[in-house]
Short mmCIF file of C-alpha atoms in Angstrom, two decimals:
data_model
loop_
_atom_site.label_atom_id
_atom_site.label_comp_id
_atom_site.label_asym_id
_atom_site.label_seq_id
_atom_site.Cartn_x
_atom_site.Cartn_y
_atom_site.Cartn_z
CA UNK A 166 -96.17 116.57 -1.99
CA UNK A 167 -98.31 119.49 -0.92
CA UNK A 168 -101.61 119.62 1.31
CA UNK A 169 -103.67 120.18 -1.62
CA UNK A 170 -102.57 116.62 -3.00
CA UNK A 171 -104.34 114.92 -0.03
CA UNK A 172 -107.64 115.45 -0.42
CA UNK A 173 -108.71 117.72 2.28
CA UNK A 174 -111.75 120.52 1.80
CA UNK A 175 -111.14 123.80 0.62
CA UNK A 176 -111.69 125.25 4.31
CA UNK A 177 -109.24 123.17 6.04
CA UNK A 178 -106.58 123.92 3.08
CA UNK A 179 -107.11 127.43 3.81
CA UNK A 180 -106.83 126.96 7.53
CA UNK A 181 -103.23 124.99 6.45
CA UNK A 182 -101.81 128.23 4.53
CA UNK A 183 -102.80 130.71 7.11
CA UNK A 184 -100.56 128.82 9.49
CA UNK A 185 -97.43 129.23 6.82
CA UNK A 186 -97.69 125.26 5.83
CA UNK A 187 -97.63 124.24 2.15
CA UNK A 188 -95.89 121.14 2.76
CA UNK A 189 -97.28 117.86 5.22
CA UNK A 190 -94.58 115.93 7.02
CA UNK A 191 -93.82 112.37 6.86
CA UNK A 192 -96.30 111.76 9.50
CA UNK A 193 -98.96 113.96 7.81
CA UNK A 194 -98.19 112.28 4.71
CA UNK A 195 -98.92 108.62 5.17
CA UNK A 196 -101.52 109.05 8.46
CA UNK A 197 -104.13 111.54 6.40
CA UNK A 198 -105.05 109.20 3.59
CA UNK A 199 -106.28 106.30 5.09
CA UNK A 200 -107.81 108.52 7.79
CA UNK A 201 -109.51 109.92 5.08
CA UNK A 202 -110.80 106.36 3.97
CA UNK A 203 -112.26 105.77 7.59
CA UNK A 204 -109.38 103.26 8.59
CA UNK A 205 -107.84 102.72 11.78
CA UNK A 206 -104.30 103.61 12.34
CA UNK A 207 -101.79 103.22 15.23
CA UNK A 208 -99.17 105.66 14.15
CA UNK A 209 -96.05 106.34 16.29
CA UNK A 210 -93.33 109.21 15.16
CA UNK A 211 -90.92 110.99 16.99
CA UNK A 212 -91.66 114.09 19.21
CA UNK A 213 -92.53 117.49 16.61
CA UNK A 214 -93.20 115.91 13.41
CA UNK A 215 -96.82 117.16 13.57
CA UNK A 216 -98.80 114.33 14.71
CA UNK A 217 -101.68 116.57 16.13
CA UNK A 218 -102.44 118.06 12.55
CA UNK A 219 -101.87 113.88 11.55
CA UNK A 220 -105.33 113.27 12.86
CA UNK A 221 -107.18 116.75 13.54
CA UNK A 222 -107.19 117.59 10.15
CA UNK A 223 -108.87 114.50 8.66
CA UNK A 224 -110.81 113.97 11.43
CA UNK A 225 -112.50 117.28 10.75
CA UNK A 226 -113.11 116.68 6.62
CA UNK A 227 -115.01 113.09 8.20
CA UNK A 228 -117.43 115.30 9.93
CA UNK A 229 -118.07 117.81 7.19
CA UNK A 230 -121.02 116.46 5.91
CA UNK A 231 -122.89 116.70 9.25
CA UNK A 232 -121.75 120.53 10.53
CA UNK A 233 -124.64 122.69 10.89
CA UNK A 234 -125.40 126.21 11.99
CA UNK A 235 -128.74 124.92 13.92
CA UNK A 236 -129.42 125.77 17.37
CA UNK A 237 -130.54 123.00 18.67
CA UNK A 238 -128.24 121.01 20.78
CA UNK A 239 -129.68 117.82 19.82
CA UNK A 240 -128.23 118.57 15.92
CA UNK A 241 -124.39 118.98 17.58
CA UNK A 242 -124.00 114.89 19.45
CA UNK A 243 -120.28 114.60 20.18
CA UNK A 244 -119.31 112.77 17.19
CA UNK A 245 -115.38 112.35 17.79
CA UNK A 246 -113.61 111.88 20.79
CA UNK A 247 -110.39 112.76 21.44
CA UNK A 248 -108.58 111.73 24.82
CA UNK A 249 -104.93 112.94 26.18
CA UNK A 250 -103.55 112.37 29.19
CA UNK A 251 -102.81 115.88 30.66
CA UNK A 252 -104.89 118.98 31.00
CA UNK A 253 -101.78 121.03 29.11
CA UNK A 254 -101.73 118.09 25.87
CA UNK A 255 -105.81 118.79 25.56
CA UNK A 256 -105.53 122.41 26.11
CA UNK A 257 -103.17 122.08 22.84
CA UNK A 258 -104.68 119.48 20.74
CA UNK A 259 -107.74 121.46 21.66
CA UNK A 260 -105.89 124.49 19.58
CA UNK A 261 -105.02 122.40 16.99
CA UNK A 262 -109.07 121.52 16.27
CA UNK A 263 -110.28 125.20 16.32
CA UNK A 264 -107.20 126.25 14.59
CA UNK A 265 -107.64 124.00 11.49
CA UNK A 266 -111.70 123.74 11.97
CA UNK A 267 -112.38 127.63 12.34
CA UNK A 268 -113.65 128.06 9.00
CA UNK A 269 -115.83 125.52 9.44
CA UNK A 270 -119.28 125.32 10.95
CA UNK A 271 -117.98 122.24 13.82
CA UNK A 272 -118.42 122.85 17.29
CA UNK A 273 -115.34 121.65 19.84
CA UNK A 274 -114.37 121.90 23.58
CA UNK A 275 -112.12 120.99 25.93
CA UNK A 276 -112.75 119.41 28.99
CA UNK A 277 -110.40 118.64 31.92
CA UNK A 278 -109.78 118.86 36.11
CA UNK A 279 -108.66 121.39 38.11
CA UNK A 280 -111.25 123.77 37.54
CA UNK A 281 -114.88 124.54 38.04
CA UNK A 282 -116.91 121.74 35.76
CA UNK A 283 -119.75 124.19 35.61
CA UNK A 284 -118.81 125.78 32.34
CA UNK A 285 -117.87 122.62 30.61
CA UNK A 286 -120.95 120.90 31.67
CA UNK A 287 -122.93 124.26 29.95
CA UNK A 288 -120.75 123.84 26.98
CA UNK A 289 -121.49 119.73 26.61
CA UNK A 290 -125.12 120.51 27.32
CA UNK A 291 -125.09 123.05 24.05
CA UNK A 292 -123.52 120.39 21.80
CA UNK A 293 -120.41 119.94 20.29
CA UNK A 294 -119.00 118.15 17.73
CA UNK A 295 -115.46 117.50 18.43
CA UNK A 296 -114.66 116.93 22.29
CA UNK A 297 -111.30 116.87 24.04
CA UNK A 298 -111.36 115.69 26.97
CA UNK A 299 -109.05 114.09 30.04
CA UNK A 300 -110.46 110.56 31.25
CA UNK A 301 -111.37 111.94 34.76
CA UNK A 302 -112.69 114.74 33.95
CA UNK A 303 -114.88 112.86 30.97
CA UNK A 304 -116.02 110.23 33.65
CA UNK A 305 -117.13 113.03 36.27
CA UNK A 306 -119.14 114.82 33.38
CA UNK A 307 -120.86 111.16 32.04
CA UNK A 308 -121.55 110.52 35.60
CA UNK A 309 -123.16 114.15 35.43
CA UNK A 310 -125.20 113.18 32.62
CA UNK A 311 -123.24 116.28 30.79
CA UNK A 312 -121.57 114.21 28.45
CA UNK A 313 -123.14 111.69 25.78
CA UNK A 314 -120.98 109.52 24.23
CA UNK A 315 -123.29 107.07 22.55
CA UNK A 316 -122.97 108.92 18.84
CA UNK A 317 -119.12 108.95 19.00
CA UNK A 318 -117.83 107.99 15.54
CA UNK A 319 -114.54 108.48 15.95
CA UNK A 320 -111.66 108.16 18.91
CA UNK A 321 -108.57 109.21 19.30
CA UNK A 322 -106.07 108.20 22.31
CA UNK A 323 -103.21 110.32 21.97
CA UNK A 324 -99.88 109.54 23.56
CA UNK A 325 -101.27 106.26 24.56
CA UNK A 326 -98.43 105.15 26.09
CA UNK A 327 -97.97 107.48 29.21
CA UNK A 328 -101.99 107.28 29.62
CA UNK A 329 -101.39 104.31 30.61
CA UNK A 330 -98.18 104.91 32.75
CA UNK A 331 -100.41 107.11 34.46
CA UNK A 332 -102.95 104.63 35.41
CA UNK A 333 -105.39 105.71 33.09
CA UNK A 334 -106.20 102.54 31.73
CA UNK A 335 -109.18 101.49 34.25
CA UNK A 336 -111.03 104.43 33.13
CA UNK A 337 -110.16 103.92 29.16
CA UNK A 338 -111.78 100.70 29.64
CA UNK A 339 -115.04 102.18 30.79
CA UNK A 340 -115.22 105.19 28.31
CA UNK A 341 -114.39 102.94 25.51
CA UNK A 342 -117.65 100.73 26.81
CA UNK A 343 -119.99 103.70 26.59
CA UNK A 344 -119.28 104.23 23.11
CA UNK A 345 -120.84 102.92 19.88
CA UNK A 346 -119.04 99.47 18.71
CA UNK A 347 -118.62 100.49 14.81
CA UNK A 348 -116.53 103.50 15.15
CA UNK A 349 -113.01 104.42 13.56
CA UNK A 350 -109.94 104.33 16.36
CA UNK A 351 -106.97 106.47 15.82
CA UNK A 352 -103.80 105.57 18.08
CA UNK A 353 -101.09 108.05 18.15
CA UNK A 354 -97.62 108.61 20.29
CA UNK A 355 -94.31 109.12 20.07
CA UNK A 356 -93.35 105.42 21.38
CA UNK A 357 -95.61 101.99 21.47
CA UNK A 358 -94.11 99.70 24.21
CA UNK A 359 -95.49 95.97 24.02
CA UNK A 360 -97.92 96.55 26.98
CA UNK A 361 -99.79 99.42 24.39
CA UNK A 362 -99.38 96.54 21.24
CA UNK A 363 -101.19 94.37 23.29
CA UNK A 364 -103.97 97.10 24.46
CA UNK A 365 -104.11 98.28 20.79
CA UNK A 366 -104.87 94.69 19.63
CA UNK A 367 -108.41 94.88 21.85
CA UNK A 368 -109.44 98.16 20.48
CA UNK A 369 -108.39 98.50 16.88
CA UNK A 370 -109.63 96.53 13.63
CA UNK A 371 -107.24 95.48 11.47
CA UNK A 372 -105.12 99.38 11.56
CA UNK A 373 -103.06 100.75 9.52
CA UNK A 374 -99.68 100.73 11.19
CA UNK A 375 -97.43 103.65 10.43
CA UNK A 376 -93.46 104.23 12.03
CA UNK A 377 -92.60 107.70 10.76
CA UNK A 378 -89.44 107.29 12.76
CA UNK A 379 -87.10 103.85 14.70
CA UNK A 380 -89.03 103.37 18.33
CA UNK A 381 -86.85 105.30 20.72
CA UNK A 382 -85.56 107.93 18.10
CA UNK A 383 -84.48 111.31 18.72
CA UNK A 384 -84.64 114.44 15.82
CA UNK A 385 -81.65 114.42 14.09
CA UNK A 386 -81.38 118.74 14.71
CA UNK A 387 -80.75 118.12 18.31
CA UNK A 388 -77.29 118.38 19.75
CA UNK A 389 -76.56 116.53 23.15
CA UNK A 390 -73.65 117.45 25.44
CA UNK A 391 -73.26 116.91 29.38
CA UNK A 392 -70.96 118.37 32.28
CA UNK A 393 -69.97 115.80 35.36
CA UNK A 394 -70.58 118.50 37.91
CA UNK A 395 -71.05 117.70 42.16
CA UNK A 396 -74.72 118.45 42.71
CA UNK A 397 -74.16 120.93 45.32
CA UNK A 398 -73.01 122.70 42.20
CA UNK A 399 -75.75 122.44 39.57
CA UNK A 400 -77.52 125.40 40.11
CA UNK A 401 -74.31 127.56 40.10
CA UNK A 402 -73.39 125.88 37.24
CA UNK A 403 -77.06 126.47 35.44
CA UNK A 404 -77.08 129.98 36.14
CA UNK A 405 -73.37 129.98 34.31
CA UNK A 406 -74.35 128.82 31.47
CA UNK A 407 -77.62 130.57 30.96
CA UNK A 408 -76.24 134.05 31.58
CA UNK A 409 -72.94 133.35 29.67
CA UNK A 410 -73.96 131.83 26.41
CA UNK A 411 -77.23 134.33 27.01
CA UNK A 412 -79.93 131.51 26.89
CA UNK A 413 -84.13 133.99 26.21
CA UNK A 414 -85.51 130.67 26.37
CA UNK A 415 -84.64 127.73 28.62
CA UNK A 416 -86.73 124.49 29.83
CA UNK A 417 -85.02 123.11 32.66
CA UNK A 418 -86.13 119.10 33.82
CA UNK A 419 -86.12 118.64 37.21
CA UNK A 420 -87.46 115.09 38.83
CA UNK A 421 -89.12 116.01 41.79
CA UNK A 422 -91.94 118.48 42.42
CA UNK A 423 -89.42 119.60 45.33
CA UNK A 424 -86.62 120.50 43.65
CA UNK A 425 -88.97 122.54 40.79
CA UNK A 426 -90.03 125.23 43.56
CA UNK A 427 -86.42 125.42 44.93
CA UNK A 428 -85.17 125.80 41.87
CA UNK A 429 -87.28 128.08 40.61
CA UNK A 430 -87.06 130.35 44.06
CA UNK A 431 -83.23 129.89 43.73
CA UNK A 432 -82.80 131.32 39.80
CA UNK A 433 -85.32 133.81 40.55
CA UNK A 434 -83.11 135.03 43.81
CA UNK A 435 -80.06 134.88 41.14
CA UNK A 436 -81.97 137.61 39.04
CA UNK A 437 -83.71 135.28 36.44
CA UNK A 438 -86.98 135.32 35.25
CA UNK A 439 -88.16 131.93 36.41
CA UNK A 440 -91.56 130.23 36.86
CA UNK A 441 -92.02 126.42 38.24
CA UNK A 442 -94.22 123.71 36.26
CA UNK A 443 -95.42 120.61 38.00
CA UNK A 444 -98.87 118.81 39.04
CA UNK A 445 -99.37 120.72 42.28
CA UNK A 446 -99.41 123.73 40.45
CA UNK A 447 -103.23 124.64 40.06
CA UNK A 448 -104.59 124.56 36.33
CA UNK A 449 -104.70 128.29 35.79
CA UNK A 450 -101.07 129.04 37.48
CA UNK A 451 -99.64 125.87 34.67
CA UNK A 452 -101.67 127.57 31.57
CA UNK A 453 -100.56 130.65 32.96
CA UNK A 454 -96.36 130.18 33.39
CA UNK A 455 -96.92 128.18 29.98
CA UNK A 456 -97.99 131.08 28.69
CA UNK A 457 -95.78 133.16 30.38
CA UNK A 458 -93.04 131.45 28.79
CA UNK A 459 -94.12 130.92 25.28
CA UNK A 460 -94.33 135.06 25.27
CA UNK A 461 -90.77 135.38 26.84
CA UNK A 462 -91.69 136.82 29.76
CA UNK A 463 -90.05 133.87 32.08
CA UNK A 464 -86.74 133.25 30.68
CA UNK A 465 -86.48 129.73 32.71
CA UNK A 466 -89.42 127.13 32.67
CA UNK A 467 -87.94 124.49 35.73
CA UNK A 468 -90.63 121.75 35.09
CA UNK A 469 -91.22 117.91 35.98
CA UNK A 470 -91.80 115.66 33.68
CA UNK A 471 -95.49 116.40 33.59
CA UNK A 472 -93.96 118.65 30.42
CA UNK A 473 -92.01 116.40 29.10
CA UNK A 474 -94.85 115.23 26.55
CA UNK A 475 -96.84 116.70 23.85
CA UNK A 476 -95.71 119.81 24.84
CA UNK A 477 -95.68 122.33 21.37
CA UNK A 478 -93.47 125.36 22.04
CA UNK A 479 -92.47 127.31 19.19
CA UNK A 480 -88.25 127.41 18.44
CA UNK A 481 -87.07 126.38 21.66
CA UNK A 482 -83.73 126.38 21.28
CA UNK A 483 -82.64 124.91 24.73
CA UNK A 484 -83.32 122.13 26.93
CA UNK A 485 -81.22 121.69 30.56
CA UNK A 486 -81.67 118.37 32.47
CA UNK A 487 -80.91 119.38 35.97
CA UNK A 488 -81.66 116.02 37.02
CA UNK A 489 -81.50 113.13 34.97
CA UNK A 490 -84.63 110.70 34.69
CA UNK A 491 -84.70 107.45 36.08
CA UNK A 492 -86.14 105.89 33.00
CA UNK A 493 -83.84 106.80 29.52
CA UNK A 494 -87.20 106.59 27.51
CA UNK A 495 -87.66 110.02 29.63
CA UNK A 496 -84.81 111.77 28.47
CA UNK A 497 -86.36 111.01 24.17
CA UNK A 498 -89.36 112.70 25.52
CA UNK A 499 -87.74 115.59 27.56
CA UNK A 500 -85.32 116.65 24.72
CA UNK A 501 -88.44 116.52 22.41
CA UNK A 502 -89.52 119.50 23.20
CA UNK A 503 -86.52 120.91 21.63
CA UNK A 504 -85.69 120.12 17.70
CA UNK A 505 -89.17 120.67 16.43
CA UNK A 506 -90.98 121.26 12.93
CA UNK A 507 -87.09 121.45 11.30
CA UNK A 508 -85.48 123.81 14.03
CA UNK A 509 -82.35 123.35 15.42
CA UNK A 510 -81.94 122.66 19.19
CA UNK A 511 -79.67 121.67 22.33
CA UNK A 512 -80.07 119.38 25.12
CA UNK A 513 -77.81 119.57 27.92
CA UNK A 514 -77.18 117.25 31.01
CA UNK A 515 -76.27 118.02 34.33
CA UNK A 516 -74.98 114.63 35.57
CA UNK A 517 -73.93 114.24 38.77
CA UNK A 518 -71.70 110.86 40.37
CA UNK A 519 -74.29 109.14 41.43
CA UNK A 520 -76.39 109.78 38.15
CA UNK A 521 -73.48 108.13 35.32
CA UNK A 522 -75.38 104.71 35.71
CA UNK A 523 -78.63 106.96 34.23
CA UNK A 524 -76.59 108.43 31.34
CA UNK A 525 -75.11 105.27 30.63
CA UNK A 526 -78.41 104.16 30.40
CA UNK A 527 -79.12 106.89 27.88
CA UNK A 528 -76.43 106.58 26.21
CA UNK A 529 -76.96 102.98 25.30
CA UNK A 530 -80.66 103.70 23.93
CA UNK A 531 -79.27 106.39 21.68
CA UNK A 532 -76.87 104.58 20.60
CA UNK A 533 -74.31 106.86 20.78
CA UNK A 534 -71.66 108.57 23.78
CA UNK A 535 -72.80 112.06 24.73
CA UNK A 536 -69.80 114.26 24.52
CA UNK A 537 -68.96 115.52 27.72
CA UNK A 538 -67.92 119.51 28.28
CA UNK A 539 -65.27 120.94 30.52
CA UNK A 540 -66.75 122.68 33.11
CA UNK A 541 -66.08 126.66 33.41
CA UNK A 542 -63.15 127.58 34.81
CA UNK A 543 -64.77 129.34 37.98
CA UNK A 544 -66.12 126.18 38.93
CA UNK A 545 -63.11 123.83 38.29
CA UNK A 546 -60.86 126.66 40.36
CA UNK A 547 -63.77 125.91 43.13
CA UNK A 548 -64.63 129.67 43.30
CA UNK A 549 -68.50 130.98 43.00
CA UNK A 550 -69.79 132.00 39.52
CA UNK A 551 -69.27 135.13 38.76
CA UNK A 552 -72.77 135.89 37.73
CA UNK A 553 -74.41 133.50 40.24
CA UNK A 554 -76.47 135.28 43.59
CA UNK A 555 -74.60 136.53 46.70
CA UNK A 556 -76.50 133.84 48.58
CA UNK A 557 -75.27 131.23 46.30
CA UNK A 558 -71.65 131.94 46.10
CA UNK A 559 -71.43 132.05 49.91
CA UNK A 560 -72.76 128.33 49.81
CA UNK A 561 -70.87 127.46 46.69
CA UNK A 562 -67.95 129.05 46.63
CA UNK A 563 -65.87 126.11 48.67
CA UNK A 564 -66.33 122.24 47.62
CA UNK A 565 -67.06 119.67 50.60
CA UNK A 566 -63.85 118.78 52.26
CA UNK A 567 -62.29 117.35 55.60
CA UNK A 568 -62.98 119.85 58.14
CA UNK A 569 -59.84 122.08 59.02
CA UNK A 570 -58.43 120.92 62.82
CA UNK A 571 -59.83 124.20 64.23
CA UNK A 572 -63.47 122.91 63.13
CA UNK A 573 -62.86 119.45 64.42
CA UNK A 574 -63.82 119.79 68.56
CA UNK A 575 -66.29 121.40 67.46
CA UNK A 576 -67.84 119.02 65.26
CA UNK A 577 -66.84 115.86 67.32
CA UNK A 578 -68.35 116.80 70.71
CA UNK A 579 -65.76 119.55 72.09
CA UNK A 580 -68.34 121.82 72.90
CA UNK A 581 -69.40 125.29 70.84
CA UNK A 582 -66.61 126.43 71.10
CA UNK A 583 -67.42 129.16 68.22
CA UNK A 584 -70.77 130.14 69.73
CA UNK A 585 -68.97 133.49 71.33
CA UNK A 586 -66.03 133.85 68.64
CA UNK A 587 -66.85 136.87 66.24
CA UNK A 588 -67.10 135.81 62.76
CA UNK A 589 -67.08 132.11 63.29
CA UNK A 590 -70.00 130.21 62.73
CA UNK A 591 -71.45 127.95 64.90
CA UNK A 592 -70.87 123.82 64.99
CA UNK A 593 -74.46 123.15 62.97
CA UNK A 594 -74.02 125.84 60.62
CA UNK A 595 -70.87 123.89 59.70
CA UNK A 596 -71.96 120.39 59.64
CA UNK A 597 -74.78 121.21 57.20
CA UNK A 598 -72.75 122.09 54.61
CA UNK A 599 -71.63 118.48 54.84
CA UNK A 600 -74.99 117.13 55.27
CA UNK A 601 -76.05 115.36 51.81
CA UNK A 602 -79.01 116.72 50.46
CA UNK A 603 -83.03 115.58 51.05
CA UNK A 604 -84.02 113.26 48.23
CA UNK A 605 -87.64 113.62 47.57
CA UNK A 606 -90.26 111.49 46.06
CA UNK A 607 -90.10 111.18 42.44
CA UNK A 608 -93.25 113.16 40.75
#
């Protein structure tokens, strides 16, 4: 089947080719007809089939009939209303509707927190068509009087599910009150746990339920493999395997917005191009290492899971798990951003003793063993990478032990008895390399 064969408008075909796309995915395929027909869906499918276009591009042919060129703000009501739950997923579905609607005469923004809501109050008060917003951010502008809902003929909750693991769903409630009661609804993620069945069931009318992929699926171009490593180790061993198998492009998963920054200060000490991705990071400095990395400026991207969804990067070839995530639903969504739009790709795991009950976990969702990899031979003969920073190997280079006799008094209450020795370190220099590490709150 080709694009033409669905039904969409000339402009929106030609918007299709000029992205290099004859052909519509599975996804594409069976979600764009009954769009089309003004049904409502919920449509799940695994992470890079192309759900975005799924519903942007036959959301836009529904509006068609009413774009105008007028000035007037009053001829541009916000018609359909698209909600995601992070300020990077509506920055790119956002893309999605200018990309595909540019040759059209619809007006769209973007609204979302952590920056000024000036603009995007100017931009609401001018009128658009096609509005993406956050749930916050689209409460703070109604409460404004910047944002009118009341002509809204279509919505759109994409990746419903981790709205609502976010807490969103207090404020979905009271957006989906201000809106018009005949309206189409349009449900899409990558997974529909029982709690979102159950949510779905009070918003949609009679949908059209689509499964592109089994719940809990993984692309089929992804290969998995994981090294048992100590996690005093992990970074050495990171910065091994990106400099020897020569990784341009690496997102590395950490699960704490604590270990992002000292990861990301610890590769970029090791000589890599490194920038850190989490929800402390203001919105310009995410957009920006997001950027940063798409371009191949930053070689490694260490993020939370806050990236873990929706996230479109062209051709990533490689995804690290540095830390494994508590939840194995996680991992489907982490690895996702790997294995897209029929590219190969290659998820790794880091898994440390006290982490096998997690890949276990993992293991028994996907239904398969992950092989596990012997681990380079400068790490199994307990010396420093080679490649790894000076800093690094002197904390590396020996594995925790029993402390040698000589260290003992020391340790134990003898006294410093190194203080005054040349070359010797002192008693808590010592004892903190046997000191397990912090454990931080998980983002």
């Amino acid at each position: 089947m080709q694009f033409s064969d669905l039904g969409l408008a000339a402009e929106l075909l030609r918007a299709v080719e000029e992205q290099g796309y004859s052909q519509p995915t599975p996804i594409q395929e069976q979600a764009i007809p009954p769009i089309l027909l003004g049904q409502d869906m919920m449509a799940g499918a695994q992470t890079g089939t192309g759900k975005t276009a799924a519903f942007t591009l036959p959301l836009l042919q529904r509006l068609l009939p009413q774009a105008n060129n007028g000035v007037s703000p009053a001829r541009h009501p916000v018609r359909a209303l698209i909600l995601a739950p992070t300020r990077e997923l509506a920055a790119q579905v956002w893309e999605s509707v200018r990309t595909y609607g540019q040759h059209t005469m619809l007006r769209s923004t973007c609204v979302y927190g952590g920056v000024s809501i000036d603009p995007q109050m100017k931009e609401l008060q001018a009128g658009v068509e096609v509005l993406v917003a956050t749930p916050g951010r689209l409460l703070d502008l109604v409460q404004q009087r910047s944002a009118n809902l009341s002509q809204v003929q279509i919505l759109v909750l994409d990746e419903a599910d981790r709205m609502l693991d976010m807490g969103f769903m207090p404020d979905l409630r009271r957006i989906i009150g201000l809106l018009p009661a005949q309206r189409q609804n349009l449900m899409f993620s990558a997974t529909f746990p029982d709690d979102i069945k159950k949510f779905a069931d009070q918003v949609l009318k009679s949908p059209v339920r689509i499964q592109v992929a089994a719940r809990n699926t993984v692309a089929e171009l992804i290969t998995h493999s994981a090294f048992k490593v100590d996690p005093l180790r992990k970074r050495e061993l990171l910065a091994n395997l990106v400099r020897l198998r020569d990784m341009r492009q690496v997102l590395v998963f950490t699960s704490t917005k604590l270990s992002a920054n000292r990861l990301s200060r610890q590769l970029e000490r090791d000589g890599f191009n490194c920038a850190a991705l989490h929800s402390d990071k203001t919105q310009g400095e995410r957009m920006q290492a997001l950027a940063d990395f798409k371009e191949g400026k930053v070689t490694v991207l260490v993020a939370t899971d806050i990236a873990a969804r929706g996230l479109d990067i062209e051709q990533l070839p490689h995804v690290i798990n540095y830390e494994l995530p508590p939840n194995p639903e996680d991992y489907i969504h982490r690895i996702g951003r790997t294995g897209r739009a029929g590219m190969t790709g290659e998820a790794i795991s880091l898994v440390a003793p006290d982490e096998q009950d997690l890949l276990q976990g993992i293991e028994k969702m996907l239904k398969k063993k992950i092989p596990m990899q012997p681990l380079p031979a400068d790490l199994l003969d307990g010396q420093p990478a080679r490649h790894a920073g000076r800093a690094a190997s002197r904390r590396l280079a020996a594995p925790a032990r029993e402390p040698s006799a000589a260290v003992q008094p020391a340790l134990f209450g003898a006294g410093d008895q190194t203080a005054s020795v040349p070359g010797k370190r002192r008693p808590q220099q010592i004892a903190a390399l046997f000191l397990p590490p912090v454990v931080a709150k998980q983002d």
